[in-house]
CSV table of C-alpha atoms in Angstrom, one decimal:
chain,number,residue,atom,x,y,z
C,24,MET,CA,106.1,32.9,35.3
C,25,THR,CA,106.5,33.1,39.0
C,26,SER,CA,106.7,35.9,41.4
C,27,ALA,CA,109.9,36.6,43.0
C,28,GLU,CA,109.5,35.7,46.2
C,29,PRO,CA,111.1,37.4,49.4
C,30,THR,CA,114.2,36.4,50.7
C,31,ALA,CA,114.3,34.2,53.5
C,32,ALA,CA,114.7,35.9,57.4
C,33,PRO,CA,117.5,33.5,58.8
C,34,SER,CA,116.1,30.5,60.1
C,35,THR,CA,117.4,31.5,63.7
C,36,ALA,CA,117.3,35.7,65.0
C,37,ARG,CA,120.6,37.0,65.8
C,38,ALA,CA,120.4,38.5,69.4
C,39,ARG,CA,120.7,41.8,69.7
C,40,PRO,CA,124.2,43.4,72.2
C,41,PRO,CA,123.1,43.6,75.6
C,42,ALA,CA,122.1,47.1,76.2
C,43,ALA,CA,124.9,49.3,77.4
C,44,SER,CA,125.3,48.5,81.4
C,45,THR,CA,124.4,50.5,83.4
C,46,ASP,CA,126.7,49.0,87.3
C,47,ARG,CA,130.3,51.1,85.0
C,48,ASP,CA,130.3,53.7,87.4
C,49,ALA,CA,127.8,52.3,90.3
C,50,LEU,CA,129.8,52.4,93.9
C,51,PRO,CA,131.8,49.5,95.0
C,52,GLY,CA,129.3,46.7,95.6
C,53,PRO,CA,129.5,46.2,99.5
C,54,VAL,CA,129.0,50.1,99.8
C,55,ARG,CA,126.0,50.0,97.5
C,56,ARG,CA,124.8,46.7,99.9
C,57,GLU,CA,125.6,48.9,103.0
C,58,GLN,CA,123.8,52.4,101.9
C,59,ILE,CA,120.6,50.0,100.9
C,60,HIS,CA,120.8,48.2,104.2
C,61,ARG,CA,121.0,51.8,106.0
C,62,LEU,CA,117.9,52.8,103.6
C,63,ILE,CA,115.4,50.0,104.3
C,64,ASP,CA,116.4,49.9,108.1
C,65,GLU,CA,115.4,53.2,108.3
C,66,ARG,CA,112.8,53.8,105.7
C,67,GLY,CA,111.9,49.6,106.8
C,68,PHE,CA,110.7,49.0,103.2
C,69,VAL,CA,112.2,49.4,99.8
C,70,ARG,CA,111.1,49.2,96.2
C,71,VAL,CA,113.8,47.8,93.5
C,72,SER,CA,112.5,51.0,90.9
C,73,GLU,CA,114.2,53.1,94.1
C,74,LEU,CA,117.2,51.6,94.8
C,75,ARG,CA,117.6,51.4,90.2
C,76,GLU,CA,117.2,54.9,90.5
C,77,ALA,CA,119.1,55.7,92.9
C,78,PHE,CA,122.9,54.2,92.8
C,79,GLY,CA,122.3,53.9,89.1
C,80,VAL,CA,122.8,50.2,88.4
C,81,SER,CA,120.6,47.6,86.6
C,82,GLY,CA,118.2,46.2,87.9
C,83,VAL,CA,119.4,42.8,88.0
C,84,THR,CA,122.1,44.2,90.1
C,85,ALA,CA,119.7,46.0,92.6
C,86,ARG,CA,118.2,43.0,92.7
C,87,SER,CA,121.3,40.6,93.8
C,88,ASP,CA,121.8,43.4,96.3
C,89,LEU,CA,118.8,42.4,98.4
C,90,ASP,CA,119.3,39.1,97.7
C,91,ALA,CA,123.2,39.1,98.9
C,92,LEU,CA,121.8,41.5,102.0
C,93,GLU,CA,118.7,38.6,102.7
C,94,ALA,CA,121.5,35.6,102.7
C,95,ASN,CA,122.8,37.9,105.3
C,96,GLY,CA,119.9,38.2,107.2
C,97,THR,CA,120.3,41.6,107.0
C,98,VAL,CA,116.5,42.0,105.4
C,99,GLN,CA,113.5,40.3,103.7
C,100,ARG,CA,112.6,39.5,100.4
C,101,VAL,CA,109.0,40.5,98.7
C,102,HIS,CA,107.8,40.8,96.2
C,103,GLY,CA,109.1,44.1,93.7
C,104,GLY,CA,111.7,45.3,96.8
C,105,ALA,CA,112.0,44.3,100.0
C,106,VAL,CA,111.6,45.2,103.6
C,107,VAL,CA,113.7,45.4,106.9
C,108,VAL,CA,114.3,42.3,109.4
C,109,GLN,CA,112.1,42.5,112.7
C,110,ARG,CA,114.6,42.3,115.2
C,111,ARG,CA,114.2,41.9,118.8
C,112,ASP,CA,116.8,44.3,119.6
C,113,HIS,CA,117.0,47.9,117.5
C,114,ALA,CA,119.9,49.3,119.5
C,115,GLU,CA,122.2,48.4,116.9
C,116,ARG,CA,119.9,50.4,114.0
C,117,PRO,CA,121.9,53.1,112.2
C,118,PRO,CA,120.8,56.8,113.4
C,119,LEU,CA,118.7,58.8,111.4
C,120,GLU,CA,118.9,62.0,110.8
C,121,SER,CA,119.8,64.0,113.4
C,122,SER,CA,117.7,67.5,113.8
C,123,PHE,CA,118.7,70.7,112.4
C,124,GLU,CA,119.4,71.8,116.6
C,125,GLN,CA,120.6,67.8,118.1
C,126,ALA,CA,123.9,68.5,115.2
C,127,LEU,CA,123.7,71.9,116.9
C,128,ALA,CA,124.8,70.3,119.9
C,129,ALA,CA,126.9,67.8,119.3
C,130,SER,CA,130.8,68.2,118.1
C,131,VAL,CA,130.4,72.1,118.8
C,132,VAL,CA,133.9,72.5,119.6
C,133,PRO,CA,135.2,70.9,116.0
C,134,LYS,CA,131.8,73.2,114.1
C,135,GLN,CA,134.2,76.3,116.0
C,136,GLN,CA,137.6,74.9,114.2
C,137,ILE,CA,136.0,73.9,110.8
C,138,GLY,CA,134.4,77.0,111.7
C,139,ALA,CA,137.7,79.2,111.5
C,140,LEU,CA,139.8,77.7,109.1
C,141,ALA,CA,136.6,77.9,106.6
C,142,ALA,CA,135.8,82.1,107.4
C,143,GLY,CA,139.5,82.8,106.7
C,144,LEU,CA,139.5,82.1,103.1
C,145,VAL,CA,137.3,84.5,101.8
C,146,SER,CA,138.3,87.6,101.1
C,147,ASN,CA,136.9,91.0,100.2
C,148,GLY,CA,134.6,90.9,97.2
C,149,GLN,CA,134.5,87.2,97.0
C,150,SER,CA,130.9,85.3,96.0
C,151,VAL,CA,129.7,82.5,98.7
C,152,ILE,CA,128.0,79.5,98.6
C,153,LEU,CA,127.2,78.5,101.9
C,154,ASP,CA,125.0,75.1,102.1
C,155,VAL,CA,123.0,74.3,104.9
C,156,GLY,CA,124.4,72.6,108.5
C,157,THR,CA,126.1,73.3,111.9
C,158,THR,CA,128.9,73.0,110.5
C,159,THR,CA,128.6,75.7,108.3
C,160,LEU,CA,126.8,77.7,110.7
C,161,ALA,CA,130.1,78.0,112.3
C,162,ILE,CA,131.3,79.4,109.4
C,163,ALA,CA,128.7,82.2,109.1
C,164,ARG,CA,129.3,83.5,112.5
C,165,ALA,CA,133.3,82.8,112.3
C,166,LEU,CA,132.4,85.2,108.5
C,167,VAL,CA,130.1,87.9,111.0
C,168,ALA,CA,132.9,88.0,113.3
C,169,ARG,CA,135.2,89.4,110.5
C,170,SER,CA,135.0,93.2,110.8
C,171,ASP,CA,137.7,93.5,108.3
C,172,LEU,CA,135.2,91.6,105.6
C,173,THR,CA,133.4,94.2,103.3
C,174,ASP,CA,131.4,93.8,99.9
C,175,VAL,CA,130.7,89.6,99.5
C,176,VAL,CA,127.6,88.1,98.8
C,177,ILE,CA,126.8,84.4,100.8
C,178,ILE,CA,124.1,83.1,98.6
C,179,THR,CA,122.1,79.6,101.1
C,180,ASN,CA,119.9,77.8,101.3
C,181,GLY,CA,119.6,77.4,104.7
C,182,LEU,CA,117.1,80.3,107.2
C,183,SER,CA,119.1,79.0,110.3
C,184,ILE,CA,122.8,80.4,108.3
C,185,ALA,CA,120.3,83.7,106.5
C,186,LEU,CA,118.9,84.3,109.7
C,187,GLU,CA,123.0,84.1,111.4
C,188,LEU,CA,124.5,86.9,109.2
C,189,GLU,CA,122.1,88.9,108.6
C,190,PRO,CA,123.9,91.5,111.7
C,191,ALA,CA,126.3,91.9,108.6
C,192,ILE,CA,124.4,93.4,106.1
C,193,PRO,CA,125.5,95.8,104.6
C,194,ARG,CA,128.7,94.4,104.5
C,195,PHE,CA,127.6,91.6,103.3
C,196,THR,CA,125.0,91.0,100.8
C,197,VAL,CA,122.6,87.5,101.7
C,198,ILE,CA,120.9,86.2,99.0
C,199,VAL,CA,118.4,83.1,99.7
C,200,THR,CA,117.8,80.3,97.5
C,201,GLY,CA,114.0,80.5,97.8
C,202,GLY,CA,112.7,76.7,97.2
C,203,SER,CA,110.5,74.4,99.9
C,204,LEU,CA,111.5,74.2,103.4
C,205,ARG,CA,112.5,71.3,104.5
C,206,PRO,CA,111.6,71.6,108.4
C,207,ARG,CA,114.8,68.8,109.7
C,208,GLN,CA,117.5,71.6,108.8
C,209,HIS,CA,115.3,74.6,107.8
C,210,SER,CA,117.0,74.8,104.8
C,211,LEU,CA,115.3,75.2,101.0
C,212,VAL,CA,115.0,72.7,98.3
C,213,GLU,CA,113.1,72.2,95.3
C,214,PRO,CA,111.3,72.7,93.5
C,215,LEU,CA,112.5,76.6,92.5
C,216,ALA,CA,116.0,76.4,94.7
C,217,ALA,CA,117.5,75.0,91.4
C,218,THR,CA,116.1,78.0,89.4
C,219,VAL,CA,119.5,80.5,91.6
C,220,LEU,CA,121.8,78.4,91.6
C,221,SER,CA,121.2,77.5,88.2
C,222,GLN,CA,121.8,81.8,87.9
C,223,VAL,CA,124.9,82.5,89.2
C,224,HIS,CA,128.7,81.7,90.1
C,225,ALA,CA,130.8,81.5,92.8
C,226,ASP,CA,133.7,82.4,93.9
C,227,LEU,CA,133.5,79.6,96.6
C,228,ALA,CA,131.0,77.0,97.6
C,229,PHE,CA,131.1,75.4,101.8
C,230,ILE,CA,129.6,72.4,101.1
C,231,GLY,CA,128.0,70.7,103.8
C,232,CYS,CA,128.4,66.6,104.5
C,233,ASN,CA,127.1,63.3,106.0
C,234,GLY,CA,130.2,61.3,105.2
C,235,VAL,CA,133.5,61.4,103.1
C,236,HIS,CA,134.8,58.6,101.7
C,237,VAL,CA,138.2,57.7,98.9
C,238,GLU,CA,135.7,55.4,97.1
C,239,ALA,CA,132.2,56.8,97.3
C,240,GLY,CA,132.9,60.7,97.2
C,241,VAL,CA,131.1,62.9,99.7
C,242,THR,CA,127.7,61.5,100.2
C,243,ASN,CA,124.8,62.8,102.5
C,244,ILE,CA,121.9,61.1,104.5
C,245,ASN,CA,119.2,63.4,102.4
C,246,LEU,CA,118.5,63.1,98.7
C,247,PRO,CA,116.5,66.8,98.1
C,248,GLU,CA,119.2,68.0,100.2
C,249,ALA,CA,121.7,66.0,97.8
C,250,GLY,CA,120.5,67.0,95.3
C,251,ILE,CA,121.1,71.1,96.1
C,252,LYS,CA,124.8,70.3,96.5
C,253,LYS,CA,125.3,69.0,94.0
C,254,LEU,CA,123.8,72.7,92.3
C,255,MET,CA,126.1,74.3,94.1
C,256,LEU,CA,129.4,72.1,93.5
C,257,ALA,CA,128.6,73.6,89.7
C,258,ALA,CA,127.6,76.9,90.5
C,259,ALA,CA,131.3,78.0,92.4
C,260,THR,CA,135.2,78.3,90.4
C,261,ARG,CA,136.4,76.6,94.3
C,262,SER,CA,134.2,74.2,95.7
C,263,ILE,CA,135.4,73.0,99.5
C,264,VAL,CA,133.7,70.5,101.8
C,265,VAL,CA,133.4,71.0,104.8
C,266,ALA,CA,133.5,67.4,107.4
C,267,ASP,CA,134.5,66.7,110.9
C,268,ALA,CA,136.3,63.8,112.0
C,269,SER,CA,133.1,61.5,112.8
C,270,LYS,CA,132.5,62.3,108.8
C,271,LEU,CA,135.7,60.4,107.2
C,272,GLY,CA,135.2,56.8,106.6
C,273,GLN,CA,130.9,57.6,106.1
C,274,VAL,CA,129.2,56.6,103.9
C,275,HIS,CA,125.3,57.7,102.9
C,276,LEU,CA,122.9,57.3,100.2
C,277,GLY,CA,123.0,60.6,98.3
C,278,GLN,CA,126.2,61.0,96.6
C,279,VAL,CA,126.7,64.7,96.3
C,280,GLY,CA,130.3,64.5,94.2
C,281,SER,CA,134.1,62.6,93.8
C,282,LEU,CA,136.2,63.7,95.3
C,283,ARG,CA,137.5,64.8,92.1
C,284,SER,CA,135.1,67.5,92.3
C,285,PHE,CA,135.6,69.5,95.3
C,286,HIS,CA,139.2,71.0,96.1
C,287,THR,CA,139.6,70.7,99.3
C,288,LEU,CA,138.4,69.6,102.6
C,289,ILE,CA,138.4,71.2,105.8
C,290,THR,CA,138.3,68.8,108.8
C,291,ASP,CA,139.0,69.1,112.8
C,292,THR,CA,142.5,68.5,115.0
C,293,ALA,CA,140.4,64.9,115.6
C,294,ALA,CA,140.9,63.7,112.5
C,295,ALA,CA,143.2,60.9,112.1
C,296,THR,CA,146.5,60.8,109.7
C,297,ALA,CA,144.7,57.1,108.8
C,298,ALA,CA,142.3,58.3,108.3
C,299,LEU,CA,143.0,61.6,106.2
C,300,ALA,CA,145.8,60.1,104.2
C,301,PRO,CA,144.1,58.1,101.3
C,302,LEU,CA,142.1,60.7,101.2
C,303,ARG,CA,144.9,62.8,100.6
C,304,GLU,CA,146.5,59.9,98.5
C,305,ALA,CA,143.8,60.6,95.9
C,306,GLY,CA,144.3,64.4,95.5
C,307,LEU,CA,142.1,66.5,97.7
C,308,ALA,CA,143.8,69.1,99.8
C,309,VAL,CA,142.7,68.7,103.2
C,310,LEU,CA,143.1,71.8,105.2
C,311,GLN,CA,142.7,71.8,109.4
C,312,PRO,CA,143.8,73.6,112.6
C,313,ALA,CA,147.8,72.5,113.7
C,314,SER,CA,147.6,71.4,117.4
C,315,PRO,CA,144.9,70.2,119.3
C,316,ALA,CA,144.8,72.8,121.2
C,317,THR,CA,142.1,74.6,122.7
C,318,PRO,CA,139.8,76.6,119.3
C,319,GLU,CA,141.8,80.2,120.2
C,320,MET,CA,145.0,78.2,120.2
C,321,ASN,CA,144.5,77.2,117.0
C,322,THR,CA,145.6,80.0,114.9
C,323,GLY,CA,148.1,77.4,112.6
C,324,VAL,CA,146.6,74.6,109.6
C,325,THR,CA,147.9,72.5,108.3
C,326,THR,CA,147.7,71.4,104.2
C,327,SER,CA,148.5,68.9,101.7
């Protein structure tokens, strides 16, 4: 009597199906590689693991991006990542993030135009999320200047913005998110900022950025602040991105959301029709002053 032998395993093991790709929702290759180049140029070094997490791609794709950049002579591959190529001329280096004070001195008139238009959208009794930044600071100033506006709750992660709004108390109720202080922008980021933003729901959110692109969406140069902007986006009924003409067509490291995540773009008179056309075609409403005249004369708006 012989014991039953176990069924023999197939001589050739069947290969497992490949894991679902993490690249499905990634940025287009050229856009992603440009962002990677900027990141390496600013930091001097980046790891493959960081690129996987930041861009939602596989390790294979991240390495291919670095290989492509190395082939163009823009980075040098090293074990686990890539480093910046040392150049004699540093004039072509992309600009680092401007400080709050540097940004405050730039594009004053466009920010005034955006601030006036944005403040005009707020009604008595509404709740508003006001993101950090010098453009949103202009919105805060325009809101304070509206003596007719009462019973408005404003939630912000910007210390400078909170101080700007203080003279309007008790017409306004000002709530600061809390969190870790980021000195460069006087902004509050994680940890703890999400605690407040997860417990509120505002009528409007005015969100600043460093780039608005038809494919890449709304992006920001700083990852911690991009994370807070995402929370603001989720906490509002109507989300409005505010960006002057210089930010249109730009793409940066931290994605805030796709164009579909926003209801309106508010920009200034310098925004060219050619730059706005693809954004409008993608379904984003655009609000800008009606004429390039002085800020005092910009009482009309154009929309689409």
